[in-house]
GROMACS .gro file of N, CA, C and O in nm:
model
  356
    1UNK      N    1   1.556  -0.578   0.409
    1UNK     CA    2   1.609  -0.539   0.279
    1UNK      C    3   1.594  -0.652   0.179
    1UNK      O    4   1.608  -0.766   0.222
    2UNK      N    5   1.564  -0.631   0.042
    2UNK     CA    6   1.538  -0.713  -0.030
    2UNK      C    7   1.695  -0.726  -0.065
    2UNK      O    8   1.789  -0.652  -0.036
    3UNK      N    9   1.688  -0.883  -0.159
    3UNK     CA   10   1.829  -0.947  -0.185
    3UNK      C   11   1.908  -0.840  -0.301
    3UNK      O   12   1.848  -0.745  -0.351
    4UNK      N   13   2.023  -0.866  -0.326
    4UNK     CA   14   2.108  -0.763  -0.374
    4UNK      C   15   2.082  -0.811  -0.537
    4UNK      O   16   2.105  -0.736  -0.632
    5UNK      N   17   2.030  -0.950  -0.553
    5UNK     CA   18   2.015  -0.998  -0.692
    5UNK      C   19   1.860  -0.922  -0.761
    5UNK      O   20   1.833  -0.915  -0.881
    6UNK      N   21   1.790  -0.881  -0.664
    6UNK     CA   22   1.672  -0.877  -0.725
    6UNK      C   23   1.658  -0.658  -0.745
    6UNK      O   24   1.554  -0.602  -0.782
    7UNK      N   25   1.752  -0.605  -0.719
    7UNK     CA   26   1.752  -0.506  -0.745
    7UNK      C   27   1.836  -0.430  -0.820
    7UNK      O   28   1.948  -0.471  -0.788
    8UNK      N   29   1.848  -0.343  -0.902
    8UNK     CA   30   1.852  -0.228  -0.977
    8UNK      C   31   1.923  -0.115  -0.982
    8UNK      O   32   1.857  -0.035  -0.916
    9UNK      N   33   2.029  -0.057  -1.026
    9UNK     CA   34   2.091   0.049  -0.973
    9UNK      C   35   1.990   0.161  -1.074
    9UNK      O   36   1.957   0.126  -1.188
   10UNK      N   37   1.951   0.282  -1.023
   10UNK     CA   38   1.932   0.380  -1.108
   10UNK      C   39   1.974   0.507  -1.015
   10UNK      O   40   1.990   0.524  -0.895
   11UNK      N   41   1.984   0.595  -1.138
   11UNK     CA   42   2.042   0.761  -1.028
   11UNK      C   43   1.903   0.856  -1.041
   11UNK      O   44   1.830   0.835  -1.138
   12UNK      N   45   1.869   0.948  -0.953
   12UNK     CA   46   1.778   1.059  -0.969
   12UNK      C   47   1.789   1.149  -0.921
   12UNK      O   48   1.764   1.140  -0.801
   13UNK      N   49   1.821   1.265  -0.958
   13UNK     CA   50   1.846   1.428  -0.861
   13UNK      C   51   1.752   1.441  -0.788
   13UNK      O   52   1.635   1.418  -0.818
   14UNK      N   53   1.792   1.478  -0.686
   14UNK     CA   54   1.693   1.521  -0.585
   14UNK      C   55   1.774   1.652  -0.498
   14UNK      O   56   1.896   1.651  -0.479
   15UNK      N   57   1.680   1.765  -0.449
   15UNK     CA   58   1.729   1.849  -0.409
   15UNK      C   59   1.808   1.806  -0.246
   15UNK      O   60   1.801   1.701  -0.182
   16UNK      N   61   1.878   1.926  -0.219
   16UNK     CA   62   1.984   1.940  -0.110
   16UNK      C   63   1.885   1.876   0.011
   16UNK      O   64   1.911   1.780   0.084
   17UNK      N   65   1.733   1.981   0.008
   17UNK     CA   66   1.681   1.971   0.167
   17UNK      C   67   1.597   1.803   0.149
   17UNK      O   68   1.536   1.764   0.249
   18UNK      N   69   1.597   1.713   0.025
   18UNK     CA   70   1.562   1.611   0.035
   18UNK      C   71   1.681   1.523   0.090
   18UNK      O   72   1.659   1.443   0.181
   19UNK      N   73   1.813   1.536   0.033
   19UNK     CA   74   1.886   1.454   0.085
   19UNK      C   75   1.905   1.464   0.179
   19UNK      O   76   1.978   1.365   0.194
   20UNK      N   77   1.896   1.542   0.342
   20UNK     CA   78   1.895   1.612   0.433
   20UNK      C   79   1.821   1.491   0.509
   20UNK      O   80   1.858   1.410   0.594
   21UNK      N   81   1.694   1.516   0.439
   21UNK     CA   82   1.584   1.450   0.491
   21UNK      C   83   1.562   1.296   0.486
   21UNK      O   84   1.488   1.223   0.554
   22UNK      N   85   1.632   1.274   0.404
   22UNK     CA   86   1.674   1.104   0.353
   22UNK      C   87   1.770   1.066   0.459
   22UNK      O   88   1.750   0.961   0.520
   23UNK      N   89   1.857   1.128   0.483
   23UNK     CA   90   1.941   1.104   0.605
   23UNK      C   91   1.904   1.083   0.722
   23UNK      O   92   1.930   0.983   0.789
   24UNK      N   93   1.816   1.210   0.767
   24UNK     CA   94   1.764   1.158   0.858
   24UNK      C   95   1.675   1.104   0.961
   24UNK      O   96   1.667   1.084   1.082
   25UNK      N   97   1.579   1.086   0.795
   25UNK     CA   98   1.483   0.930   0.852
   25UNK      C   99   1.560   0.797   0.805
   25UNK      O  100   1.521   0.691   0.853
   26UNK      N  101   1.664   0.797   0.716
   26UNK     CA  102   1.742   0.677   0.718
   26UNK      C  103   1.762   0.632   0.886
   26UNK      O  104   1.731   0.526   0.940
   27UNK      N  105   1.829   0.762   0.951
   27UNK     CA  106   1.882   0.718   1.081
   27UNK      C  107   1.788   0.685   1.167
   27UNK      O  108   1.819   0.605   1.255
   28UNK      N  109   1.640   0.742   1.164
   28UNK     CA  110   1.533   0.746   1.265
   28UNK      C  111   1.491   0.555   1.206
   28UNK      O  112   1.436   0.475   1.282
   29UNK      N  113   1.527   0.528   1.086
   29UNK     CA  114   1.482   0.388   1.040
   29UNK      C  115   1.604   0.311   1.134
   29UNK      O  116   1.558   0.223   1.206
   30UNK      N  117   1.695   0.323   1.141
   30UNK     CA  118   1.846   0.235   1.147
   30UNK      C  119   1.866   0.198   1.018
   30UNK      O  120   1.961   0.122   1.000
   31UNK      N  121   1.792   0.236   0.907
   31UNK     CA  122   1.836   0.186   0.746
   31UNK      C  123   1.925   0.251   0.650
   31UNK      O  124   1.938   0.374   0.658
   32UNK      N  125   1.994   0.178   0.552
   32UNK     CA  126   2.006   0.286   0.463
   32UNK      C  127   1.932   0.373   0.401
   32UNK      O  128   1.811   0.364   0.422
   33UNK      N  129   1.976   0.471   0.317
   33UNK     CA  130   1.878   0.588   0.231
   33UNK      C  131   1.832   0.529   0.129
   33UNK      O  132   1.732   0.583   0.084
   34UNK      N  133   1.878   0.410   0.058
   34UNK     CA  134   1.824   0.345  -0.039
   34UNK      C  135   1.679   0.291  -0.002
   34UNK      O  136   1.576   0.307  -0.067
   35UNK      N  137   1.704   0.195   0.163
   35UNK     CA  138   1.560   0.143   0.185
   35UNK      C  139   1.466   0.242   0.233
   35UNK      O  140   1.346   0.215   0.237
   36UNK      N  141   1.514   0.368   0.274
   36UNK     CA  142   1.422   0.476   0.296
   36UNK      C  143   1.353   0.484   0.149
   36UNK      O  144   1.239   0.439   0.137
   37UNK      N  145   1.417   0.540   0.039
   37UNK     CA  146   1.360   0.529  -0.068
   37UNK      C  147   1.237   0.409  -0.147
   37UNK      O  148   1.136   0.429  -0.213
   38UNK      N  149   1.304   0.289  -0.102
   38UNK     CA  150   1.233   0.184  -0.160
   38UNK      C  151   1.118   0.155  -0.071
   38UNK      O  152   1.026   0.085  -0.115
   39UNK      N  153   1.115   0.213   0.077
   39UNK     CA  154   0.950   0.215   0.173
   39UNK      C  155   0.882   0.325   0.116
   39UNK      O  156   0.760   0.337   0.131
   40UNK      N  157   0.949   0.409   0.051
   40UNK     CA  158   0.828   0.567   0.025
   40UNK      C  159   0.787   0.506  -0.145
   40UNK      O  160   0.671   0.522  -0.182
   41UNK      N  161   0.848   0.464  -0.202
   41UNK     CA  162   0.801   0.419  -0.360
   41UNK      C  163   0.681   0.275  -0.319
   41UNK      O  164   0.584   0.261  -0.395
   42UNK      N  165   0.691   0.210  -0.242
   42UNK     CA  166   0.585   0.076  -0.211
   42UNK      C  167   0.433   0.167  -0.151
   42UNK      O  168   0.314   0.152  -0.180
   43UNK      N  169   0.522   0.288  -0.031
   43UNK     CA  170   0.420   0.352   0.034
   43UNK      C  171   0.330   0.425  -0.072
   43UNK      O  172   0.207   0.434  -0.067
   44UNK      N  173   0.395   0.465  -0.146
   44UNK     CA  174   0.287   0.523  -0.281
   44UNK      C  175   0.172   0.496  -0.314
   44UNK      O  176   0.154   0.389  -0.372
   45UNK      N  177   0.090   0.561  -0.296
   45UNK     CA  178  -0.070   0.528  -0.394
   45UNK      C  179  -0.108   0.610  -0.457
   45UNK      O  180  -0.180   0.698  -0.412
   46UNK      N  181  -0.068   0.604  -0.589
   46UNK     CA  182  -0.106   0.713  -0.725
   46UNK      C  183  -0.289   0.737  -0.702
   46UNK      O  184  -0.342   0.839  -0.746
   47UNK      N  185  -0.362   0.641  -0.636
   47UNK     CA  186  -0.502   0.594  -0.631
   47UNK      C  187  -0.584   0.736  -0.540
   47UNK      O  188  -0.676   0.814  -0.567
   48UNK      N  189  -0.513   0.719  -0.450
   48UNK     CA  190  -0.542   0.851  -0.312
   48UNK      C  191  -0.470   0.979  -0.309
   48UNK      O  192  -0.348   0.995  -0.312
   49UNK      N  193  -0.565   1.072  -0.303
   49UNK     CA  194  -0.508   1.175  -0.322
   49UNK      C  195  -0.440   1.183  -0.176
   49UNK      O  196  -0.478   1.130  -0.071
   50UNK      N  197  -0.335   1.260  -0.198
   50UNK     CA  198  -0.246   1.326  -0.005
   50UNK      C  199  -0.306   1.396   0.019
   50UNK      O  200  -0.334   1.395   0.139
   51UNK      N  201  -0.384   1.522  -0.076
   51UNK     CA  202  -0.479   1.629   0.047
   51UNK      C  203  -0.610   1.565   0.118
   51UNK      O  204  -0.686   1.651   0.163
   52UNK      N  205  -0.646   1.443   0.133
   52UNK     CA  206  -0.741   1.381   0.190
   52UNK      C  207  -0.751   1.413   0.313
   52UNK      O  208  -0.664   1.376   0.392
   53UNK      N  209  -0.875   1.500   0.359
   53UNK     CA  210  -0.882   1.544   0.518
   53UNK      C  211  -0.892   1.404   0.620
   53UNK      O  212  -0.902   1.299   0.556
   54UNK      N  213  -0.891   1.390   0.762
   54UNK     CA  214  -0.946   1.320   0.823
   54UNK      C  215  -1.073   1.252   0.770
   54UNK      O  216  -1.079   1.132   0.741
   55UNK      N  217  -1.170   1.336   0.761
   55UNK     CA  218  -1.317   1.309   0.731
   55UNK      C  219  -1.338   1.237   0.577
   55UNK      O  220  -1.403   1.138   0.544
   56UNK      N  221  -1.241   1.347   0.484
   56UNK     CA  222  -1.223   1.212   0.343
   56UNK      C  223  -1.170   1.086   0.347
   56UNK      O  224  -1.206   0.985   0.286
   57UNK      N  225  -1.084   1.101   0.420
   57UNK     CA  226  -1.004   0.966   0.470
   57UNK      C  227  -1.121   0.836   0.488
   57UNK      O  228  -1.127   0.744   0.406
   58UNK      N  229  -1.211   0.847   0.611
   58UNK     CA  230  -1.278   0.762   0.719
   58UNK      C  231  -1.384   0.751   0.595
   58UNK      O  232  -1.444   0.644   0.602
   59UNK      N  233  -1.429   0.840   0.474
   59UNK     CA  234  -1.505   0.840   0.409
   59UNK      C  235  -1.452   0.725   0.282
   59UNK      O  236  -1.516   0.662   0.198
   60UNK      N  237  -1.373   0.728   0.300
   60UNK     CA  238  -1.293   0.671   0.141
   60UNK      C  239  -1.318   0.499   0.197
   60UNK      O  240  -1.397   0.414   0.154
   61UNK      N  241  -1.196   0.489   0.330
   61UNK     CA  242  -1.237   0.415   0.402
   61UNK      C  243  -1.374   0.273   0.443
   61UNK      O  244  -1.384   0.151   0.443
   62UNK      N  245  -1.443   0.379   0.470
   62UNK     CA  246  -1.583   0.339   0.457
   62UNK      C  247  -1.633   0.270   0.363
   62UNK      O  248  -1.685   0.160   0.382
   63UNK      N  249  -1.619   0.340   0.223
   63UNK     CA  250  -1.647   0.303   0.148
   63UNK      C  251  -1.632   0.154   0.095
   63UNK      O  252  -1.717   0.081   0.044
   64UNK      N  253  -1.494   0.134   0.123
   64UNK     CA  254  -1.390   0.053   0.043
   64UNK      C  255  -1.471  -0.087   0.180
   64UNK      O  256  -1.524  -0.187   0.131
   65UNK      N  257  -1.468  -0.071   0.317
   65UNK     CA  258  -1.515  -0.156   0.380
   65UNK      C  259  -1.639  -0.203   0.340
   65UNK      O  260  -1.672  -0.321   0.334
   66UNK      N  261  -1.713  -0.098   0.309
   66UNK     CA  262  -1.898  -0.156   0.269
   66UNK      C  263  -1.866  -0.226   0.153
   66UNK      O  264  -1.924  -0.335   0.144
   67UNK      N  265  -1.765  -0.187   0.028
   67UNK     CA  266  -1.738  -0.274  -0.091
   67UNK      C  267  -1.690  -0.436  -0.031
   67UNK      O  268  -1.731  -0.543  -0.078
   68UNK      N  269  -1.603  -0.421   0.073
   68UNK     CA  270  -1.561  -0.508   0.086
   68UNK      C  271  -1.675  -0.661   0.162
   68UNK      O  272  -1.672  -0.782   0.139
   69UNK      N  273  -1.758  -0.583   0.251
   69UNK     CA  274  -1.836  -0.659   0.310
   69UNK      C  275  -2.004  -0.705   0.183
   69UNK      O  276  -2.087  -0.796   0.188
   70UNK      N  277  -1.987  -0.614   0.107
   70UNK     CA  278  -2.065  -0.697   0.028
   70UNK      C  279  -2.016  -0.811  -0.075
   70UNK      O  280  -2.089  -0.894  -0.129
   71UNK      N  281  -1.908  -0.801  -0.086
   71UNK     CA  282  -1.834  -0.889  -0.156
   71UNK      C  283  -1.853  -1.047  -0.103
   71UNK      O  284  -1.889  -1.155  -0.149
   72UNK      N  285  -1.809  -0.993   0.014
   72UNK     CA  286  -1.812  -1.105   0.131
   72UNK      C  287  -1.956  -1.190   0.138
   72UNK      O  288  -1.981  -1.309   0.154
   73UNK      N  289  -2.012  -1.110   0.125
   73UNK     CA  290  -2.208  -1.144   0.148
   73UNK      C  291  -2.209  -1.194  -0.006
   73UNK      O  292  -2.280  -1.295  -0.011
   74UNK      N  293  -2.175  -1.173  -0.092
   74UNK     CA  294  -2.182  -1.230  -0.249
   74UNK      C  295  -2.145  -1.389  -0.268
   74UNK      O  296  -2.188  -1.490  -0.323
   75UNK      N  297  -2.034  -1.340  -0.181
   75UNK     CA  298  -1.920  -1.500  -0.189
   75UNK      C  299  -1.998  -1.602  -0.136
   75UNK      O  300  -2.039  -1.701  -0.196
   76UNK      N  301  -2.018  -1.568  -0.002
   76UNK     CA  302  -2.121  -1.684   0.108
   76UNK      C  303  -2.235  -1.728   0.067
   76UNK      O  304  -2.296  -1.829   0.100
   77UNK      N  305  -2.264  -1.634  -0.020
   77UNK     CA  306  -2.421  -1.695  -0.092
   77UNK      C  307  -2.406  -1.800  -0.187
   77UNK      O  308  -2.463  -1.908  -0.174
   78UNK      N  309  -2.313  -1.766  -0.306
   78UNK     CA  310  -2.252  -1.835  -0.370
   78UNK      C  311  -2.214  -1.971  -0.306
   78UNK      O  312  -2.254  -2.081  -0.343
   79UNK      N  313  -2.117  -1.941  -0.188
   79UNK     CA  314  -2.058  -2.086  -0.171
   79UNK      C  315  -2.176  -2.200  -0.047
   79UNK      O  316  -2.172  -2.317  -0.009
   80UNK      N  317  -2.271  -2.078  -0.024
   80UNK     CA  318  -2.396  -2.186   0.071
   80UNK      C  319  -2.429  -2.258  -0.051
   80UNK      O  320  -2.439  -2.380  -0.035
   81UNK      N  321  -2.452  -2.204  -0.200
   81UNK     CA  322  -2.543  -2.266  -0.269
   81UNK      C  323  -2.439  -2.386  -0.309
   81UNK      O  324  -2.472  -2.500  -0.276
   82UNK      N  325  -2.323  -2.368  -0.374
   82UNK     CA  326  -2.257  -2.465  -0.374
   82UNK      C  327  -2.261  -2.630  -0.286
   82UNK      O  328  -2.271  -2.747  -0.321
   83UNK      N  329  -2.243  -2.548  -0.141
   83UNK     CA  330  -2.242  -2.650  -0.081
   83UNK      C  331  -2.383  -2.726  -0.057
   83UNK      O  332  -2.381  -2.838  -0.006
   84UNK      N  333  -2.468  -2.684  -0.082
   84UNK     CA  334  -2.562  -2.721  -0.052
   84UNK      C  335  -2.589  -2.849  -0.183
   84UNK      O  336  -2.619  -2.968  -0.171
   85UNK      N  337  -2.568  -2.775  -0.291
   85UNK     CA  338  -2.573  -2.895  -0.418
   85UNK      C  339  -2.480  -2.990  -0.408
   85UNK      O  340  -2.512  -3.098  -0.458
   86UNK      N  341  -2.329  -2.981  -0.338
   86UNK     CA  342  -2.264  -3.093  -0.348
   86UNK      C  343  -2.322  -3.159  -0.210
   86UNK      O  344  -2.332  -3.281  -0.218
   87UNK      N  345  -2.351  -3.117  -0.118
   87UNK     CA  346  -2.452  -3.181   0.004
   87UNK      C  347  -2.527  -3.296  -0.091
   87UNK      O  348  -2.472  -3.401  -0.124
   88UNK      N  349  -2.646  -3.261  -0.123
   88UNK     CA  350  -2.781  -3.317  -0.197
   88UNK      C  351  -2.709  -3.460  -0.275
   88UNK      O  352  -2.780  -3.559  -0.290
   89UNK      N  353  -2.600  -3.462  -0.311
   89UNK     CA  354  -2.572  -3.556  -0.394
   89UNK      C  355  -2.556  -3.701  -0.310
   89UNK      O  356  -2.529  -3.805  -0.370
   0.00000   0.00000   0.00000
């Protein structure tokens, strides 16, 4: 749980079968319903859609890894050349 200084009181209606349900994954957590709330607002990604099948998923996925590994291959090139000029000196 984050410290009691660094948070916020606000209110929001929510229906009967949500509070139901706040309860009891609070209990399946051992947490309160507040930190149930504050793991599903972090868990959020406005970015990804929820109807994402398996197969969009591993696809999205994918993607984001090949971005990531060329990045990687960008950087190393970059920093061979670097080192190589402060080498030479």
């Amino acid at each position: 749980m984050q410290p009691a200084e660094n948070l916020v009181r606000k209110q929001y209606l929510i229906a009967p079968h949500q509070i139901d349900k706040l309860k009891v994954l609070a209990k399946k957590q051992n947490t309160s319903a507040a930190e149930v709330v504050r793991m599903a607002i972090d868990a959020f990604n406005p970015d990804v859609p929820a109807e994402l099948n398996e197969s969009e998923l591993f696809d999205l996925v994918s993607t984001r890894v090949k971005e990531a590994i060329a990045d990687t291959v960008t950087t190393r090139k970059r920093l061979n050349k670097t080192l190589a000029l402060l080498g030479g000196r």
